[in-house]
Coordinates of C-alpha atoms in Angstrom, one line a residue:
X85 CA -89.8 273.6 -50.7
X86 CA -89.5 273.5 -54.2
X87 CA -88.4 276.2 -56.4
X88 CA -88.9 276.1 -60.1
X89 CA -86.8 277.5 -62.1
X90 CA -87.6 278.0 -66.4
X91 CA -84.6 279.9 -68.8
X92 CA -85.6 281.3 -72.4
X93 CA -81.9 282.5 -72.8
X94 CA -81.1 280.6 -76.9
X95 CA -77.8 280.8 -75.0
X96 CA -75.8 278.2 -72.7
X97 CA -72.8 280.3 -72.1
X98 CA -72.7 284.0 -71.9
X99 CA -75.9 283.8 -71.1
X100 CA -76.5 287.8 -69.1
X101 CA -79.8 287.0 -68.1
X102 CA -78.6 283.3 -66.6
X103 CA -76.0 285.2 -64.9
X104 CA -78.8 286.6 -63.2
X105 CA -81.2 283.8 -62.2
X106 CA -78.0 281.6 -61.1
X107 CA -77.3 283.9 -58.2
X108 CA -81.0 284.3 -57.3
X109 CA -81.0 280.1 -57.4
X110 CA -77.8 279.8 -55.2
X111 CA -78.4 282.1 -52.7
X112 CA -82.4 280.1 -52.7
X113 CA -80.6 276.9 -52.2
X114 CA -78.6 278.4 -49.5
X115 CA -81.1 278.8 -47.7
X116 CA -82.4 275.1 -48.3
X117 CA -79.9 273.4 -48.9
X118 CA -81.2 269.6 -50.6
X119 CA -84.5 270.9 -51.2
X120 CA -85.4 270.4 -55.1
X121 CA -85.0 272.8 -57.9
X122 CA -87.4 272.0 -60.9
X123 CA -86.0 273.0 -64.2
X124 CA -87.3 273.7 -67.7
X125 CA -84.9 275.3 -70.3
X126 CA -87.6 276.4 -73.3
X127 CA -84.6 278.6 -75.0
X128 CA -82.6 275.4 -75.7
X129 CA -85.1 272.7 -75.6
X130 CA -88.2 274.7 -77.1
X131 CA -92.0 274.0 -76.8
X132 CA -93.2 273.1 -80.7
X133 CA -94.7 276.3 -82.7
X134 CA -98.1 274.6 -83.3
X135 CA -98.8 273.0 -79.7
X136 CA -100.4 276.1 -78.7
X137 CA -103.2 276.0 -82.1
X138 CA -103.2 272.3 -81.0
X139 CA -104.3 272.4 -77.7
X140 CA -106.9 275.9 -77.5
X141 CA -108.5 273.5 -80.6
X142 CA -108.8 270.6 -78.6
X143 CA -111.1 272.2 -76.4
X144 CA -113.4 271.8 -78.8
X145 CA -113.5 269.1 -79.8
X146 CA -114.9 266.1 -77.8
X147 CA -112.0 264.5 -75.9
X148 CA -113.0 261.0 -77.7
X149 CA -112.5 262.6 -81.2
X150 CA -109.2 264.8 -80.4
X151 CA -105.9 263.5 -83.0
X152 CA -102.6 262.4 -80.5
X153 CA -101.5 265.8 -82.0
X154 CA -104.3 267.7 -79.2
X155 CA -104.3 265.0 -76.6
X156 CA -100.2 265.6 -76.6
X157 CA -101.0 269.7 -76.6
X158 CA -103.4 269.0 -73.9
X159 CA -101.4 266.8 -71.9
X160 CA -97.6 269.4 -72.2
X161 CA -99.8 272.3 -70.9
X162 CA -101.4 270.2 -67.9
X163 CA -97.8 269.1 -66.7
X164 CA -96.7 273.2 -67.2
X165 CA -99.2 274.3 -65.3
X166 CA -98.3 271.5 -63.0
X167 CA -94.9 272.6 -62.9
X168 CA -95.8 276.3 -61.7
X169 CA -98.4 274.9 -58.8
X170 CA -95.7 272.7 -57.1
X171 CA -93.6 275.0 -56.9
X172 CA -93.2 277.0 -53.4
X173 CA -91.5 279.7 -55.7
X174 CA -90.5 280.5 -58.8
X175 CA -87.8 281.5 -61.6
X176 CA -88.4 283.2 -64.8
X177 CA -85.2 283.6 -66.4
X178 CA -86.1 285.9 -70.0
X179 CA -84.1 288.6 -72.0
X180 CA -84.9 290.6 -74.0
X181 CA -85.1 289.7 -77.4
X182 CA -85.9 292.3 -80.7
X183 CA -88.3 295.0 -78.8
X184 CA -90.3 292.6 -77.7
X185 CA -90.6 288.8 -75.6
X186 CA -88.4 286.1 -76.4
X187 CA -91.1 283.8 -79.4
X188 CA -90.3 281.3 -76.3
X189 CA -91.9 282.3 -73.6
X190 CA -94.5 283.6 -75.7
X191 CA -95.3 280.1 -76.6
X192 CA -94.6 279.2 -72.7
X193 CA -97.1 281.3 -71.7
X194 CA -99.4 280.7 -74.5
X195 CA -99.6 277.1 -74.0
X196 CA -99.6 277.3 -69.8
X197 CA -102.6 279.2 -70.6
X198 CA -104.1 276.8 -72.7
X199 CA -104.9 274.9 -68.7
X200 CA -108.4 275.3 -68.0
X201 CA -106.8 275.4 -64.6
X202 CA -104.9 278.6 -65.7
X203 CA -107.4 280.7 -67.7
X204 CA -108.9 284.2 -66.7
X205 CA -108.2 283.4 -63.0
X206 CA -104.7 284.4 -61.1
X207 CA -103.7 280.5 -60.3
X208 CA -100.6 281.6 -59.0
X209 CA -102.1 284.2 -56.5
X210 CA -99.6 285.3 -54.0
X211 CA -97.0 282.8 -55.0
X212 CA -92.9 284.5 -55.1
X213 CA -91.9 284.6 -57.9
X214 CA -88.9 286.2 -59.7
X215 CA -88.2 287.2 -63.8
X216 CA -85.0 288.0 -64.1
X217 CA -85.3 290.1 -67.2
X218 CA -81.5 291.8 -69.2
X219 CA -81.8 293.9 -72.2
X220 CA -78.8 295.0 -74.6
X221 CA -78.8 298.7 -75.1
X222 CA -81.2 300.7 -72.7
X223 CA -84.5 301.7 -72.5
X224 CA -85.4 303.7 -69.8
X225 CA -86.4 307.7 -69.8
X226 CA -85.4 309.7 -71.6
X227 CA -83.0 307.2 -73.4
X228 CA -83.0 307.0 -77.9
X229 CA -84.9 304.1 -77.1
X230 CA -87.1 304.7 -74.7
X231 CA -91.0 302.4 -74.7
X232 CA -88.8 300.3 -77.3
X233 CA -89.0 297.5 -74.8
X234 CA -92.2 295.5 -75.2
X235 CA -91.2 292.7 -73.1
X236 CA -91.2 293.8 -69.2
X237 CA -94.5 295.4 -68.9
X238 CA -95.6 292.4 -71.2
X239 CA -94.6 290.1 -68.5
X240 CA -95.6 292.4 -66.0
X241 CA -99.3 291.9 -67.0
X242 CA -99.3 288.7 -67.2
X243 CA -96.7 286.6 -64.0
X244 CA -98.7 289.7 -61.4
X245 CA -101.7 290.6 -63.2
X246 CA -102.8 288.2 -64.8
X247 CA -101.6 285.0 -62.9
X248 CA -101.9 287.0 -59.4
X249 CA -98.6 286.1 -58.5
X250 CA -96.2 287.9 -56.1
X251 CA -93.1 289.7 -58.9
X252 CA -90.2 291.1 -58.5
X253 CA -87.4 292.1 -61.4
X254 CA -84.6 291.5 -61.5
X255 CA -83.7 294.1 -64.9
X256 CA -80.0 294.2 -66.7
X257 CA -79.2 297.2 -69.4
X258 CA -76.4 298.1 -71.5
X259 CA -75.6 293.9 -71.9
X260 CA -74.4 294.6 -75.4
X261 CA -72.0 297.3 -73.8
X262 CA -67.8 295.3 -74.6
X263 CA -69.9 293.4 -77.9
X264 CA -70.8 296.4 -79.8
X265 CA -67.9 298.8 -80.2
X266 CA -70.8 301.7 -80.6
X267 CA -71.3 300.9 -77.3
X268 CA -68.1 301.5 -76.3
X269 CA -68.5 305.5 -73.8
X270 CA -71.2 303.6 -72.4
X271 CA -68.7 301.2 -70.6
X272 CA -68.4 302.9 -67.5
X273 CA -72.3 302.9 -66.4
X274 CA -72.8 299.1 -68.2
X275 CA -70.1 298.0 -65.7
X276 CA -72.3 300.4 -62.5
X277 CA -75.7 298.5 -63.7
X278 CA -74.1 295.1 -63.6
X279 CA -72.9 295.3 -60.4
X280 CA -76.1 296.6 -59.8
X281 CA -78.2 293.6 -61.2
X282 CA -76.0 291.1 -59.6
X283 CA -76.8 292.9 -55.6
X284 CA -80.4 293.2 -56.3
X285 CA -80.4 289.3 -58.1
X286 CA -78.3 288.4 -54.1
X287 CA -81.5 290.2 -52.6
X288 CA -84.5 288.9 -54.7
X289 CA -82.1 285.3 -53.8
X290 CA -82.1 286.1 -50.7
X291 CA -85.7 286.9 -49.9
X292 CA -87.2 283.6 -51.9
X293 CA -84.6 281.8 -49.5
X294 CA -86.2 283.3 -46.1
X295 CA -90.3 282.5 -47.1
X296 CA -91.9 280.2 -44.6
X297 CA -92.0 276.4 -44.8
X298 CA -95.5 275.8 -46.0
X299 CA -97.2 274.1 -43.0

């Protein structure tokens, strides 16, 4: 079996989303020792900002007239979709940035959706996907920033509703406690949320690892 993992954090060290994803991946590896894990880190190895427009333009241009930029964009979109289709399980690690979807992951989604196989169809129907997402503050019901998380609902809509995946979301809030002195009064609550997120990651990873091997 193959696990595909994608990270969108701009950090390689100290990333809260990577911490959660690492646990999910390790639990999966424990159940599937030696099986491949295909990785892509779009927060560091970023996709070109112009690639989506080029891929869309290619769809309206006869193949023999497409410039190299459009052909390359089409090939990249196909490669991204191939990675998702080939995987038996998928792990996305996507932090909340500035109240919205990471620009890196938004570009990734747009390019994936430019491939005809992923356009308007649930091409991941039934495939298990874990989304590890983190937020620096608190955005739950009753908090001052309730409703300011414009990332997680969007990702649910695309990954689960549009792509048809069986989505599990592992969330952690208050990751800036201990970093931003203004949040020091929430130290105990943040520790509890952290511990809960790590346990949820273990459970999500074990659930992925328990998947039946495809016939």
